[in-house]
mmCIF file of C-alpha atoms in Angstrom:
data_model
loop_
_atom_site.group_PDB
_atom_site.id
_atom_site.type_symbol
_atom_site.label_atom_id
_atom_site.label_comp_id
_atom_site.label_asym_id
_atom_site.label_seq_id
_atom_site.Cartn_x
_atom_site.Cartn_y
_atom_site.Cartn_z
ATOM 1 C CA MET Y 15 -201.995 -42.906 20.817
ATOM 2 C CA PRO Y 16 -198.960 -44.622 21.881
ATOM 3 C CA HIS Y 17 -198.509 -45.093 25.284
ATOM 4 C CA PHE Y 18 -196.174 -47.314 27.772
ATOM 5 C CA ALA Y 19 -198.249 -48.958 30.687
ATOM 6 C CA ALA Y 20 -196.064 -51.016 33.251
ATOM 7 C CA ALA Y 21 -196.965 -52.989 35.912
ATOM 8 C CA LEU Y 22 -195.282 -53.312 39.511
ATOM 9 C CA TYR Y 23 -195.577 -55.314 42.365
ATOM 10 C CA ARG Y 24 -192.215 -55.683 45.521
ATOM 11 C CA ARG Y 25 -193.009 -59.413 46.148
ATOM 12 C CA PRO Y 26 -190.897 -61.537 49.121
ATOM 13 C CA SER Y 27 -189.023 -62.523 46.462
ATOM 14 C CA GLY Y 28 -188.456 -58.746 44.497
ATOM 15 C CA TRP Y 29 -189.524 -56.918 42.514
ATOM 16 C CA GLY Y 30 -191.649 -58.121 38.788
ATOM 17 C CA GLY Y 31 -192.867 -56.166 35.708
ATOM 18 C CA GLU Y 32 -195.923 -56.864 33.204
ATOM 19 C CA GLU Y 33 -196.929 -54.531 30.029
ATOM 20 C CA LEU Y 34 -200.392 -54.009 29.759
ATOM 21 C CA GLU Y 35 -202.092 -53.117 27.316
ATOM 22 C CA LEU Y 36 -205.243 -50.672 28.057
ATOM 23 C CA LYS Y 37 -207.014 -49.492 25.241
ATOM 24 C CA GLY Y 38 -210.127 -52.266 25.953
ATOM 25 C CA VAL Y 39 -210.464 -50.281 30.058
ATOM 26 C CA GLU Y 40 -213.193 -48.281 29.916
ATOM 27 C CA ASP Y 41 -213.075 -46.968 33.289
ATOM 28 C CA LEU Y 42 -211.268 -47.176 36.083
ATOM 29 C CA ASP Y 43 -211.841 -50.333 37.298
ATOM 30 C CA GLY Y 44 -210.710 -51.677 35.167
ATOM 31 C CA VAL Y 45 -207.222 -50.523 34.992
ATOM 32 C CA VAL Y 46 -207.327 -51.432 38.183
ATOM 33 C CA ASP Y 47 -208.131 -54.634 38.080
ATOM 34 C CA GLU Y 48 -205.605 -55.261 35.084
ATOM 35 C CA LEU Y 49 -203.295 -54.483 37.944
ATOM 36 C CA ARG Y 50 -204.395 -56.307 40.506
ATOM 37 C CA GLN Y 51 -203.911 -59.845 38.743
ATOM 38 C CA TYR Y 52 -200.372 -58.795 39.503
ATOM 39 C CA GLY Y 53 -201.202 -58.770 43.141
ATOM 40 C CA ASP Y 54 -200.709 -62.736 44.592
ATOM 41 C CA GLU Y 55 -198.371 -62.033 47.081
ATOM 42 C CA ALA Y 56 -197.750 -58.282 46.282
ATOM 43 C CA ASP Y 57 -196.869 -56.541 49.500
ATOM 44 C CA VAL Y 58 -196.360 -52.877 46.259
ATOM 45 C CA GLN Y 59 -199.197 -52.815 43.627
ATOM 46 C CA LEU Y 60 -198.076 -49.338 41.076
ATOM 47 C CA LEU Y 61 -198.994 -48.980 37.755
ATOM 48 C CA PHE Y 62 -197.440 -46.466 35.611
ATOM 49 C CA VAL Y 63 -198.782 -45.066 32.133
ATOM 50 C CA GLU Y 64 -196.324 -42.650 29.855
ATOM 51 C CA GLU Y 65 -198.079 -41.197 26.722
ATOM 52 C CA ASP Y 66 -196.415 -39.553 23.922
ATOM 53 C CA ASP Y 67 -193.819 -38.155 25.399
ATOM 54 C CA GLU Y 68 -196.133 -35.344 27.385
ATOM 55 C CA TRP Y 69 -197.351 -36.889 30.080
ATOM 56 C CA PHE Y 70 -197.022 -39.374 33.024
ATOM 57 C CA ALA Y 71 -200.001 -41.198 35.500
ATOM 58 C CA VAL Y 72 -198.721 -43.223 38.723
ATOM 59 C CA LEU Y 73 -201.456 -44.868 39.885
ATOM 60 C CA ARG Y 74 -201.055 -47.729 43.385
ATOM 61 C CA VAL Y 75 -202.951 -49.745 45.277
ATOM 62 C CA ASP Y 76 -202.914 -49.549 48.661
ATOM 63 C CA GLU Y 77 -203.589 -52.884 51.370
ATOM 64 C CA ASP Y 78 -206.651 -51.475 51.081
ATOM 65 C CA GLY Y 79 -207.081 -52.269 47.328
ATOM 66 C CA ASP Y 80 -208.085 -48.148 46.738
ATOM 67 C CA PRO Y 81 -206.370 -47.365 44.408
ATOM 68 C CA ARG Y 82 -203.783 -44.197 44.866
ATOM 69 C CA ILE Y 83 -203.521 -41.733 41.423
ATOM 70 C CA PHE Y 84 -200.865 -39.125 40.145
ATOM 71 C CA LEU Y 85 -201.327 -37.333 36.953
ATOM 72 C CA SER Y 86 -198.272 -35.228 36.013
ATOM 73 C CA ASP Y 87 -200.507 -32.781 33.710
ATOM 74 C CA ALA Y 88 -204.278 -32.604 33.748
ATOM 75 C CA ARG Y 89 -204.521 -31.289 30.151
ATOM 76 C CA ALA Y 90 -204.087 -34.935 29.230
ATOM 77 C CA MET Y 91 -207.210 -35.283 30.445
ATOM 78 C CA GLU Y 92 -208.230 -33.266 26.984
ATOM 79 C CA SER Y 93 -205.955 -35.238 25.063
ATOM 80 C CA SER Y 94 -206.289 -38.270 25.741
ATOM 81 C CA GLU Y 95 -208.989 -40.845 26.510
ATOM 82 C CA LEU Y 96 -206.869 -42.925 29.150
ATOM 83 C CA GLY Y 97 -205.510 -39.958 30.102
ATOM 84 C CA ALA Y 98 -209.070 -38.727 30.898
ATOM 85 C CA LEU Y 99 -210.089 -41.924 32.787
ATOM 86 C CA ILE Y 100 -206.919 -41.399 35.196
ATOM 87 C CA GLY Y 101 -207.080 -38.043 35.176
ATOM 88 C CA GLU Y 102 -211.270 -38.273 36.348
ATOM 89 C CA ALA Y 103 -210.068 -40.046 39.274
ATOM 90 C CA ALA Y 104 -207.000 -38.350 39.788
ATOM 91 C CA THR Y 105 -208.981 -34.854 39.920
ATOM 92 C CA VAL Y 106 -211.091 -36.526 43.430
ATOM 93 C CA ALA Y 107 -208.310 -37.503 45.052
ATOM 94 C CA GLU Y 108 -206.745 -35.418 48.144
ATOM 95 C CA PRO Y 109 -203.107 -35.129 47.796
ATOM 96 C CA ARG Y 110 -201.886 -35.896 50.962
ATOM 97 C CA GLU Y 111 -199.961 -32.542 51.029
ATOM 98 C CA GLU Y 112 -200.791 -29.693 50.229
ATOM 99 C CA LEU Y 113 -197.885 -27.876 47.916
ATOM 100 C CA HIS Y 114 -198.475 -24.116 46.544
ATOM 101 C CA LEU Y 115 -197.511 -24.651 43.133
ATOM 102 C CA VAL Y 116 -196.950 -21.565 40.856
ATOM 103 C CA GLU Y 117 -196.137 -21.098 37.848
ATOM 104 C CA ASP Y 118 -194.314 -17.854 37.475
ATOM 105 C CA ASP Y 119 -191.793 -17.116 40.277
ATOM 106 C CA PRO Y 120 -190.650 -20.026 42.847
ATOM 107 C CA ASP Y 121 -189.389 -17.110 44.999
ATOM 108 C CA ASP Y 122 -192.649 -15.953 45.628
ATOM 109 C CA ASP Y 123 -193.248 -18.152 48.242
ATOM 110 C CA GLU Y 124 -190.791 -20.537 50.323
ATOM 111 C CA ASP Y 125 -192.693 -24.403 49.507
ATOM 112 C CA ALA Y 126 -193.586 -22.874 46.003
ATOM 113 C CA VAL Y 127 -192.590 -25.227 42.922
ATOM 114 C CA GLN Y 128 -192.281 -24.525 39.878
ATOM 115 C CA THR Y 129 -194.296 -26.356 37.513
ATOM 116 C CA GLY Y 130 -194.753 -26.870 33.497
ATOM 117 C CA GLY Y 131 -197.860 -28.571 33.094
ATOM 118 C CA ASP Y 132 -200.997 -29.016 36.207
ATOM 119 C CA PRO Y 133 -200.112 -32.391 37.833
ATOM 120 C CA VAL Y 134 -203.755 -33.482 40.092
ATOM 121 C CA GLY Y 135 -203.591 -36.313 42.464
ATOM 122 C CA ASP Y 136 -202.654 -37.751 45.496
ATOM 123 C CA THR Y 137 -198.618 -36.143 45.183
ATOM 124 C CA ASP Y 138 -197.448 -38.245 48.483
ATOM 125 C CA LEU Y 139 -198.087 -42.074 46.503
ATOM 126 C CA LEU Y 140 -194.379 -43.351 47.189
ATOM 127 C CA SER Y 141 -193.543 -41.330 49.548
ATOM 128 C CA ASP Y 142 -192.878 -44.375 51.435
ATOM 129 C CA LEU Y 143 -190.748 -45.604 47.782
ATOM 130 C CA GLY Y 144 -187.680 -42.777 47.730
ATOM 131 C CA THR Y 145 -190.470 -40.149 46.575
ATOM 132 C CA PRO Y 146 -191.480 -37.968 49.486
ATOM 133 C CA ALA Y 147 -194.729 -35.317 47.956
ATOM 134 C CA ARG Y 148 -192.165 -32.221 46.893
ATOM 135 C CA LYS Y 149 -189.654 -34.334 44.495
ATOM 136 C CA LEU Y 150 -192.688 -35.434 42.495
ATOM 137 C CA ILE Y 151 -193.680 -32.690 41.230
ATOM 138 C CA GLU Y 152 -189.612 -31.282 40.921
ATOM 139 C CA LEU Y 153 -189.745 -34.121 39.060
ATOM 140 C CA SER Y 154 -192.917 -33.274 36.943
ATOM 141 C CA ALA Y 155 -191.783 -30.065 36.170
ATOM 142 C CA GLU Y 156 -187.824 -30.565 35.628
ATOM 143 C CA GLU Y 157 -187.361 -28.835 32.339
ATOM 144 C CA GLY Y 158 -186.669 -31.049 28.987
ATOM 145 C CA GLN Y 159 -187.413 -33.731 31.466
ATOM 146 C CA LEU Y 160 -189.530 -37.037 29.166
ATOM 147 C CA PRO Y 161 -191.869 -38.431 31.285
ATOM 148 C CA ALA Y 162 -190.491 -41.927 30.801
ATOM 149 C CA ASP Y 163 -186.917 -39.889 32.914
ATOM 150 C CA VAL Y 164 -189.409 -39.370 35.333
ATOM 151 C CA ILE Y 165 -190.115 -42.635 35.248
ATOM 152 C CA SER Y 166 -186.674 -43.980 35.261
ATOM 153 C CA SER Y 167 -185.897 -41.882 39.022
ATOM 154 C CA LEU Y 168 -189.136 -42.747 40.378
ATOM 155 C CA CYS Y 169 -188.407 -46.399 39.955
ATOM 156 C CA GLU Y 170 -184.908 -46.255 41.209
ATOM 157 C CA ARG Y 171 -186.105 -44.244 43.723
ATOM 158 C CA ALA Y 172 -187.890 -47.609 44.477
ATOM 159 C CA GLY Y 173 -185.839 -50.141 43.569
ATOM 160 C CA CYS Y 174 -187.597 -50.928 40.434
ATOM 161 C CA LEU Y 175 -186.044 -49.515 38.134
ATOM 162 C CA ASP Y 176 -185.032 -53.336 36.859
ATOM 163 C CA ALA Y 177 -188.000 -54.727 36.215
ATOM 164 C CA LEU Y 178 -188.905 -51.330 34.652
ATOM 165 C CA GLU Y 179 -185.835 -51.679 32.360
ATOM 166 C CA SER Y 180 -186.248 -55.097 31.747
ATOM 167 C CA LEU Y 181 -190.075 -54.626 30.303
ATOM 168 C CA ARG Y 182 -189.363 -51.479 27.922
ATOM 169 C CA LEU Y 183 -186.184 -53.293 26.414
ATOM 170 C CA ALA Y 184 -188.387 -56.322 25.860
#
């Protein structure tokens, strides 16, 4: 299945990025190692992955070296090897903000956000980069949004859209 993976990193000179090939990666440590190779002098390291216009994932390596992960739809773990690899790690991550997710009627609860899929992982991993947990869930659930569109929106909010677009155009 075709996928697109972009490692984006913020250094004192600004945002940069590299497209990553994740086909040979066997576990989460391998994914994190791929991302860390761009970590010199970077204060933010992000990996955005999208596959077949079906799902996307965000992986962030914190200052302490631990990965934080968000997967837009847990169903990707059943249909994709890469989705399973990322999703397994996302399901053990504890979200920093509890959100009540509903499938049918978002009016049942003020804090409810209607979702189209079953997002898992750390919904708060981009909050300091302009996307709080609630907005991440809303963007993930928005009707008609492709994963690439959501990733572009996340990158625009973080200030790294130019770095992402240069990778997509390459």
